[in-house]
Structure formats: structure tokens, C-alpha cells
Coordinates of C-alpha atoms and ligand atoms in Angstrom, one line a residue:
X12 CA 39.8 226.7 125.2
X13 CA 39.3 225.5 122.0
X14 CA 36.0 224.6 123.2
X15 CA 35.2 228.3 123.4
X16 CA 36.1 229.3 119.8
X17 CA 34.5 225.7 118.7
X18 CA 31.6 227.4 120.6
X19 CA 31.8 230.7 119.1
X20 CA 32.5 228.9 115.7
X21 CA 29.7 226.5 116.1
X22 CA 27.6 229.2 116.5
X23 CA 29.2 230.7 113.5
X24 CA 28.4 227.8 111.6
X25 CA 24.5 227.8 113.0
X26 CA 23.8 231.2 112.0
X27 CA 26.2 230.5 108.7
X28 CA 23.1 228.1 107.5
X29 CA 20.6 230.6 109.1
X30 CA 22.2 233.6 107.1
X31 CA 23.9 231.9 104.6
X32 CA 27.3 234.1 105.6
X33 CA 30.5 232.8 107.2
X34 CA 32.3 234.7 109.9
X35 CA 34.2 233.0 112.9
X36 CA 33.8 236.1 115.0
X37 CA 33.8 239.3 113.1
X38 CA 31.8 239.9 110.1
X39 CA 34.5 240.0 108.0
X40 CA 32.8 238.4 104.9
X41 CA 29.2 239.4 103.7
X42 CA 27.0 237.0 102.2
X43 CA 27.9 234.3 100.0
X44 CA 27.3 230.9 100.6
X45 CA 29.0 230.4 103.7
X46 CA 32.1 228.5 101.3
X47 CA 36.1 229.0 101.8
X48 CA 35.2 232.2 99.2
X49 CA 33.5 234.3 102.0
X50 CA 36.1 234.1 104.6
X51 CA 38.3 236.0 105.0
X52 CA 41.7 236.0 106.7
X53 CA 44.3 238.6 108.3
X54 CA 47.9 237.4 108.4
X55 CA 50.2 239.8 110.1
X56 CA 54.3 238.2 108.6
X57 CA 57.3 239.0 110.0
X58 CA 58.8 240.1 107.4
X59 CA 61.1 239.5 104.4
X60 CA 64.4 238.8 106.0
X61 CA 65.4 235.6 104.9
X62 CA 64.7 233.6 101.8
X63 CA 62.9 231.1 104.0
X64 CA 60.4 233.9 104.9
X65 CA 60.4 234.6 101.4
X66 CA 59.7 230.9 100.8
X67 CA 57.0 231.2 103.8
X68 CA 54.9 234.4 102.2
X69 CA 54.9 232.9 98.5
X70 CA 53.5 229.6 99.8
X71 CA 50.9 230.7 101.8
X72 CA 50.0 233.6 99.7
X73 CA 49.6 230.4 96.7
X74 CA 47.6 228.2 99.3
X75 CA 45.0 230.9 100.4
X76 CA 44.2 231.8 96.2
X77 CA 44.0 228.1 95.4
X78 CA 41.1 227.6 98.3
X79 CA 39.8 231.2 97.6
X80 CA 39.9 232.8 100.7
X81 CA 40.7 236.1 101.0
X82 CA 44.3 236.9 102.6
X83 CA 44.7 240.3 104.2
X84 CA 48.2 240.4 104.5
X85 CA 51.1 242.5 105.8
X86 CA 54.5 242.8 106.8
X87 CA 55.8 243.9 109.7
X88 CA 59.8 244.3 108.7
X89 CA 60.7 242.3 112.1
X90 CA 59.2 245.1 114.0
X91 CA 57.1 243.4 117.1
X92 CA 55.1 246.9 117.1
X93 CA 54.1 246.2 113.2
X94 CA 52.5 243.0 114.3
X95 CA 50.9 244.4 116.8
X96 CA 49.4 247.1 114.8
X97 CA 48.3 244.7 112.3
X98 CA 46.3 242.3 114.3
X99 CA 44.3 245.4 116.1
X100 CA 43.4 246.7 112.3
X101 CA 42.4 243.1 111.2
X102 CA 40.6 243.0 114.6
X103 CA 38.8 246.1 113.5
X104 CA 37.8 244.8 110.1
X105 CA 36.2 242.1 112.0
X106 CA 37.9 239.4 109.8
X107 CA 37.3 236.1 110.2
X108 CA 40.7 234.4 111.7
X109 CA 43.8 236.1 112.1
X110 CA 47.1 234.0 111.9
X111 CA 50.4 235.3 112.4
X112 CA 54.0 234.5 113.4
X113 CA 55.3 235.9 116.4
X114 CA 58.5 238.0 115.8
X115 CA 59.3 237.3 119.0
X116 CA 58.0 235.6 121.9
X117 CA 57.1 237.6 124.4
X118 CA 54.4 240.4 124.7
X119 CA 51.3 239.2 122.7
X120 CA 48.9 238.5 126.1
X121 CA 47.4 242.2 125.6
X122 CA 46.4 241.7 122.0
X123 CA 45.7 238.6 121.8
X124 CA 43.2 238.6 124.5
X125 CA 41.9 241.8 122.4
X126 CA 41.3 239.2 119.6
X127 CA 39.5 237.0 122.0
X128 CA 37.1 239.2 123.4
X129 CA 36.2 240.4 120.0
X130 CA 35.6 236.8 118.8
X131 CA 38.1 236.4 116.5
X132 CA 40.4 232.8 116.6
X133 CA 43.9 233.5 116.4
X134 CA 46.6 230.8 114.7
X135 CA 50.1 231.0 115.1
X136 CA 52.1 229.8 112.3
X137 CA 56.0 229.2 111.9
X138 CA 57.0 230.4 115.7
X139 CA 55.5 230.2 118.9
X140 CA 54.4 232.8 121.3
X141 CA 55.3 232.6 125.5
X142 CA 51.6 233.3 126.7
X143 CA 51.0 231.5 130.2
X144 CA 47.1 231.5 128.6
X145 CA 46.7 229.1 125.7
X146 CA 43.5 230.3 125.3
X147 CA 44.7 233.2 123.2
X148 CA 45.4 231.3 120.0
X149 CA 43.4 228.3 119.3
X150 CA 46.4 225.8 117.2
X151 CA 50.3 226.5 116.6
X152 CA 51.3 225.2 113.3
X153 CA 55.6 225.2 113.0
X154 CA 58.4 223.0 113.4
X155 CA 60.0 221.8 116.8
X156 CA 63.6 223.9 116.6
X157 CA 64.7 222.2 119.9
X158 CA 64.8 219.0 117.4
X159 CA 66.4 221.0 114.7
X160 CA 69.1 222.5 117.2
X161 CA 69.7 218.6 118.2
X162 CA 69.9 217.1 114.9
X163 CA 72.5 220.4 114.2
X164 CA 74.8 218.9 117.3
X165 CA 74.1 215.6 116.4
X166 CA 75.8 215.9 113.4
X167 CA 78.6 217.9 115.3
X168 CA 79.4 215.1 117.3
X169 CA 80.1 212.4 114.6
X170 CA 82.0 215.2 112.5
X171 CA 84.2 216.0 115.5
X172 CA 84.6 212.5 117.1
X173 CA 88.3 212.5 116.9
X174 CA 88.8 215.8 117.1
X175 CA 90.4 217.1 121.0
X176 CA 89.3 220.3 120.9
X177 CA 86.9 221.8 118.8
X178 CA 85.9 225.4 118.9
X179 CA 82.6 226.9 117.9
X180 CA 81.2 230.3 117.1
X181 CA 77.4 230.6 117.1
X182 CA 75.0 232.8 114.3
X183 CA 71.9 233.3 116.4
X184 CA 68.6 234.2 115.2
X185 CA 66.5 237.3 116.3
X186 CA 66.7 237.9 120.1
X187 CA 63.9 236.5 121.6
X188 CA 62.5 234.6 118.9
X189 CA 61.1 231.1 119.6
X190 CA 63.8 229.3 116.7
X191 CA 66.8 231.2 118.1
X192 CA 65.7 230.1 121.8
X193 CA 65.0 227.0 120.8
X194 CA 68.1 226.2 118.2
X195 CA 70.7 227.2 120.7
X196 CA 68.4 225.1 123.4
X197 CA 68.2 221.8 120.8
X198 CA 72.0 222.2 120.2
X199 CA 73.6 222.5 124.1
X200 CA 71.5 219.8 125.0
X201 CA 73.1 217.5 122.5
X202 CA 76.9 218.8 122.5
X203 CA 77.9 218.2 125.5
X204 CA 81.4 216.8 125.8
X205 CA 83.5 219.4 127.2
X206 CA 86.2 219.4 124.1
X207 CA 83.2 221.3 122.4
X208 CA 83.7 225.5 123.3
X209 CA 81.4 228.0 122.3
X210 CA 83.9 230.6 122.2
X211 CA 81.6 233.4 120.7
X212 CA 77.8 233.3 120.3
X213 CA 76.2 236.6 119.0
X214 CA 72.8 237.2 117.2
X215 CA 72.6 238.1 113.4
X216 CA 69.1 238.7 113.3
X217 CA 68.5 235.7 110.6
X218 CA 70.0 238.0 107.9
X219 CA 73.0 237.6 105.3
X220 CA 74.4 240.7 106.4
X221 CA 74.0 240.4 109.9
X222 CA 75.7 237.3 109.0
X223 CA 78.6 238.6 107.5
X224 CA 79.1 241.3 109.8
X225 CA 79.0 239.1 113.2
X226 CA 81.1 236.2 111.6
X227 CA 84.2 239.3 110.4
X228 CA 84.1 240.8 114.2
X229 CA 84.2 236.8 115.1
X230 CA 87.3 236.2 112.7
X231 CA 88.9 239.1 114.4
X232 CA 89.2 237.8 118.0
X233 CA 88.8 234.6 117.6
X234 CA 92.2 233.0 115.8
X235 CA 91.0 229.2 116.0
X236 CA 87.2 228.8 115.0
X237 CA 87.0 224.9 113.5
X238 CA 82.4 225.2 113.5
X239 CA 80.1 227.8 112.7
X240 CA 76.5 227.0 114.3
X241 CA 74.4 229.6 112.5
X242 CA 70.5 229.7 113.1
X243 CA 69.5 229.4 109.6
X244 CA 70.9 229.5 106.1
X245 CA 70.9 233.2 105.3
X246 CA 73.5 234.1 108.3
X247 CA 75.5 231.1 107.1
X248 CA 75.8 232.4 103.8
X249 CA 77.1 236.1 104.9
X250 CA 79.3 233.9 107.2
X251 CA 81.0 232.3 104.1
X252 CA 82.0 235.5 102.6
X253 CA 83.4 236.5 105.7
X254 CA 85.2 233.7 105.7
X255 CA 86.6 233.7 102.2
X256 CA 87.2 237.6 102.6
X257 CA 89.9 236.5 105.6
X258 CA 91.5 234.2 103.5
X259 CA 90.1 231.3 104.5
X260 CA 88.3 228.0 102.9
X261 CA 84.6 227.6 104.0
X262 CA 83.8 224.1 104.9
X263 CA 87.2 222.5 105.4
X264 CA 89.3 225.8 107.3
X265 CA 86.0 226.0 109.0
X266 CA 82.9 223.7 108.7
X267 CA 79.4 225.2 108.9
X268 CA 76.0 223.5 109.9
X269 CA 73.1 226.0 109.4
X270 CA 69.3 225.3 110.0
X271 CA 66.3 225.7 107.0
X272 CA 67.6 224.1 103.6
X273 CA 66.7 226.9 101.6
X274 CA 68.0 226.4 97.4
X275 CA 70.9 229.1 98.2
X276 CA 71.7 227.0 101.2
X277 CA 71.5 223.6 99.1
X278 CA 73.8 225.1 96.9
X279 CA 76.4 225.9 99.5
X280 CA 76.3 222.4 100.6
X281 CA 76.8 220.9 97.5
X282 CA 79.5 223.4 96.9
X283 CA 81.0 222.3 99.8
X284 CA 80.9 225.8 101.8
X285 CA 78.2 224.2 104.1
X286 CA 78.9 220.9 105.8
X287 CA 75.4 219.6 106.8
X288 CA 72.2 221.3 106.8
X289 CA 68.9 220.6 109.4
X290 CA 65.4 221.1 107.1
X291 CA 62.7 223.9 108.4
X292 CA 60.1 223.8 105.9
X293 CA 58.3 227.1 105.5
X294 CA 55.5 225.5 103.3
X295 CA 52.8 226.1 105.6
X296 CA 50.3 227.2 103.6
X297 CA 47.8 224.2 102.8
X298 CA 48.1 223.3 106.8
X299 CA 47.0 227.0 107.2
X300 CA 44.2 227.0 105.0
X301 CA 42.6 223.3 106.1
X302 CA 43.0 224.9 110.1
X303 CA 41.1 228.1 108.8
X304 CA 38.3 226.2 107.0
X305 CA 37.8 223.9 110.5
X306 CA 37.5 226.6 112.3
X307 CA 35.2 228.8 110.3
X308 CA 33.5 225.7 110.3
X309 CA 33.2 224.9 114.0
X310 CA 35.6 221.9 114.1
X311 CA 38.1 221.4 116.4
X312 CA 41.5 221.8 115.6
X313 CA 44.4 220.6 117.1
X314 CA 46.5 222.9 119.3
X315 CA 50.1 222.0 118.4
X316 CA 50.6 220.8 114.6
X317 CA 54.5 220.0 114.1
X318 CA 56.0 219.9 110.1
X319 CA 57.5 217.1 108.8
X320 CA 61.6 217.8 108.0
X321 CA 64.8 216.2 107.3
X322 CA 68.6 217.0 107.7
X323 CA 70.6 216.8 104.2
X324 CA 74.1 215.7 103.7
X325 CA 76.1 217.5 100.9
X326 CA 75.1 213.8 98.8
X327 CA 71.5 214.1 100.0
X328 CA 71.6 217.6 98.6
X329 CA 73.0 216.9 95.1
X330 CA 70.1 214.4 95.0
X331 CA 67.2 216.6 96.3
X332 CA 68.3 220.4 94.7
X333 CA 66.5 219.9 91.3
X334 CA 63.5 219.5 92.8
X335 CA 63.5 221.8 95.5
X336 CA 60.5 224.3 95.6
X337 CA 62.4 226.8 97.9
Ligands
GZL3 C1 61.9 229.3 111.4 C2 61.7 230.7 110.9 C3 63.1 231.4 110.8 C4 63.9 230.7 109.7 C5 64.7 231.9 109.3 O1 60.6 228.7 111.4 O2 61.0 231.5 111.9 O3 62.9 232.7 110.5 O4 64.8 229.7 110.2 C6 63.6 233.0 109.2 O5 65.3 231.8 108.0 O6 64.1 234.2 109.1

């Protein structure tokens, strides 16, 4: 379908050097030269829940004043109707592209075909949306988190080698979103052997707190936890001061391997409260930016672009921590 918005686009672009005025769909910019400084851009977030998101909103807000392209932006405080909202008043202001990342993955078809018929591409950044109709979005920029959930249990499986019996409680991410699906996907397929028990798998919404909260009910009835699997760093973190509340020592009484490789996260690791840590970069912004200029501009774009991570050690993390940019 990306022939249709490359149509609609391409007309863009013929009336851009007729008119001199960029505007995929709508007529969200006025005048101008057709440049990156007369489009403009709606991106509905999910919200602030997490220091990756954090990470996520200051990169792309950086990317989108570097190329000078307005950003309409909002944040929907991991509220599905929020989004929703959002994209139907970006719709109305006829901006040029709308990109946003799904809460969750279901329940998009309706507006998204809104955003269709009204001419305006749609890019999904970060997480992925269920739609039968790939149509309704024309690229989805975001890591594969059925490879993050493997590398997680790939490193579970050398760390536990020798071990008989080895008994796992699971931090999941927002119910229904495309990394907690796909996390606890990536990691069964690789953790197999049947010494391997996940005894207790609840989400904590990719928060600290919820976190905390799940990982103290988990302490309570479960006596013998040797691995907590959480979905991302935040809800590993909250699960260390569980952990340390009940007496315990995180990362030898219980080992933890989360998922993004945010700084507090690195810190944990080289601490030694974390174990091992799978990378989910949220720097998406100058991918965003280059997919918003080629499609303003009538060029195709491709539908599925996958970032570039790695997994860190607690030695990879000593090494890579001064550096970090989130
Ligand atoms: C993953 C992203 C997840 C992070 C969490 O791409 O959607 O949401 O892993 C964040 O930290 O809350």
C-alpha cells in the first residue's frame, strides 16, 4: 500500500513544486518552500512510564528541532483512548504524517483507516500494532522483542547449565502490548528444558512500582525464586528493592535479567543487582525524521525498519556506562 501514500505523496510533491507548499495529505503546513521546515508532524507517545520512554520523547523531540520540522506532540499516560484522541485531533489539523506508538496492540483498524481516508501516512514507531490491513500505517520503525526475549533466555541457559532446578518469576510489560507479547514469546521459545519453571508471571505495567509491588506479592508465595525475567529495566529495579526489603541479596540470592539498558539499569548491573541485560534502544529519532522527509517527499519507504541492539554483561557495562546517552 505504500504505493498509495507514494501516490498520494507523489502528488504531494507535484503540487509541492506547483505551490511551493509541503503537505503529505492534509494541509498541515502553509507555504514555505516545500523544505523539512514546512512539515509538520503529530506524534501521539505513550507516555512517561519508564526512563526508556523518557529516553524515547527527549530523542525524538531533539531529532525533529535539528531537521526543523514541527512536532505536535502529546502524551497519552498509557491510556489507549488518549492515543486515540490524539491521532483524530492531528487528523483534524490536517498535519502532514502522524507517527505514534501503539500502547497496545489491538484496536487501531477504526482510526487508522480514519487517517487513511483523510490522506494522512501513519508511522509506527517503538511497538507494533495487530491490524490484519497493513495498509493503515505505511513503515514500522522498532526493535524485534521476540529476539530480545531470546537473547534474555539465552543467557538463562548458560547461567543455569548446572543448575537442576531453576525457578523463575516473570515482570511482564503492559498487557497487550507488542514487547510484553513478544518478550515472553522470545524467551519460552528459547528456555525450554523442563528444569526451567515459571512459577509466577504477572504484569507490572513497565513501571518501578509496579515492579516492586508484583515482585513483594511474588516473595510472599513463592519461597524458592533463583531468576527474575522482568520486561524492561524500570520493573527490575522496583524488583530489587523488593528484594533487598525481604532480606535478600539481588543478583546472587536471586539473579535478574531485564530488557532496555537504560543508565539506571547499567548501574544495577555493574552493581551487581542485575545479572545481564538485553539492549532496546529508544533512539529513534533520526530514523523518524529521514522516514518523514521520504514520505513528504513521495519516496518509498520501507515497511519494517528493525534497530540495531546488543546484550551487556556486567564487564560490557563498566566499559560502556560513561558513555551512555540514556
Ligand atoms: C520497548 C518499549 C518499552 C520499553 C519499556 O520498545 O515499548 O516500553 O522496554 C517502555 O521500558 O516502557
Amino acid at each position: 500500500m505504500i504505493k498509495k501514500f507514494t501516490g498520494v505523496a507523489a502528488t504531494a510533491a507535484m503540487l509541492i513544486a506547483l505551490t511551493g507548499c509541503a503537505g503529505g495529505g492534509g494541509s498541515g503546513a502553509q507555504g514555505g518552500e516545500g523544505g523539512s521546515e514546512d512539515i509538520v508532524v503529530g506524534f501521539a507517545q505513550v507516555g512517561a512510564e519508564s526512563g526508556w520512554r523518557t529516553a524515547n520523547t527527549t530523542d525524538i523531540k531533539r531529532a525533529f528541532e535539528e531537521a526543523g520540522i514541527e512536532l505536535k506532540f502529546s502524551d497519552a499516560q498509557q491510556k489507549q483512548e488518549n492515543q486515540i484522541k490524539a491521532i483524530r485531533s492531528y487528523i483534524q489539523q490536517q498535519v502532514d504524517v502522524i507517527a505514534f506508538s501503539p500502547v497496545v496492540e489491538s484496536g487501531w483498524d477504526t482510526v487508522l483507516k480514519e487517517a487513511k481516508d483523510a490522506g494522512i501516512p501513519v508511522v509506527l514507531t517503538d511497538r507494533a500494532v495487530d491490524s490484519e490491513d497493513e495498509s493503515l500505517y505505511v513503515s514500522f520503525l522498532g526493535s524485534d522483542f521476540v529476539l530480545e526475549g531470546e537473547r534474555a533466555g539465552e543467557w538463562v541457559n548458560t547461567e543455569f547449565a548446572d543448575a537442576d532446578q531453576v525457578n523463575i518469576v516473570e515482570l511482564q510489560g503492559t498487557t497487550g502490548a507488542a514487547p510484553a507479547n513478544d518478550r515472553a514469546e522470545g524467551f519460552r521459545n528459547v528456555v525450554t528444558d523442563p528444569k526451567f519453571e515459571v512459577v509466577a508471571s504477572q504484569t507490572g505495567d513497565f513501571t518501578r512500582a509496579g515492579g516492586k509491588q508484583v515482585m513483594e506479592a511474588f516473595l510472599k508465595s513463592n519461597p524458592d525464586i533463583d531468576l527474575v525475567y522482568a520486561h524492561n529495566d524500570d520493573m527490575g529495579l522496583g524488583a530489587i528493592e523488593a528484594i533487598e526489603a525481604a532480606g535478600l541479596v539481588p543478583g546472587e540470592d536471586i539473579k535478574i535479567v531485564t530488557v532496555d539498558a537504560v543508565k539506571d539499569g547499567m548501574q544495577a548491573l555493574v552493581d551487581g543487582k542485575i545479572n545481564f541485560i538485553v539492549e532496546c534502544s529508544p533512539l529513534l529519532g533520526d530514523q523518524l525524521v529521514e522516514i518523514v522527509q521520504k514520505v513528504v517527499a513521495g519516496e518509498d519507504v520501507e515497511k519494517r525498519i528493525v534497530t540495531e541492539e546488543t546484550t551487556f554483561t556486567q564487564e560490557q557495562a563498566a566499559e560502556a556506562l560513561p558513555n551512555r546517552q540514556y
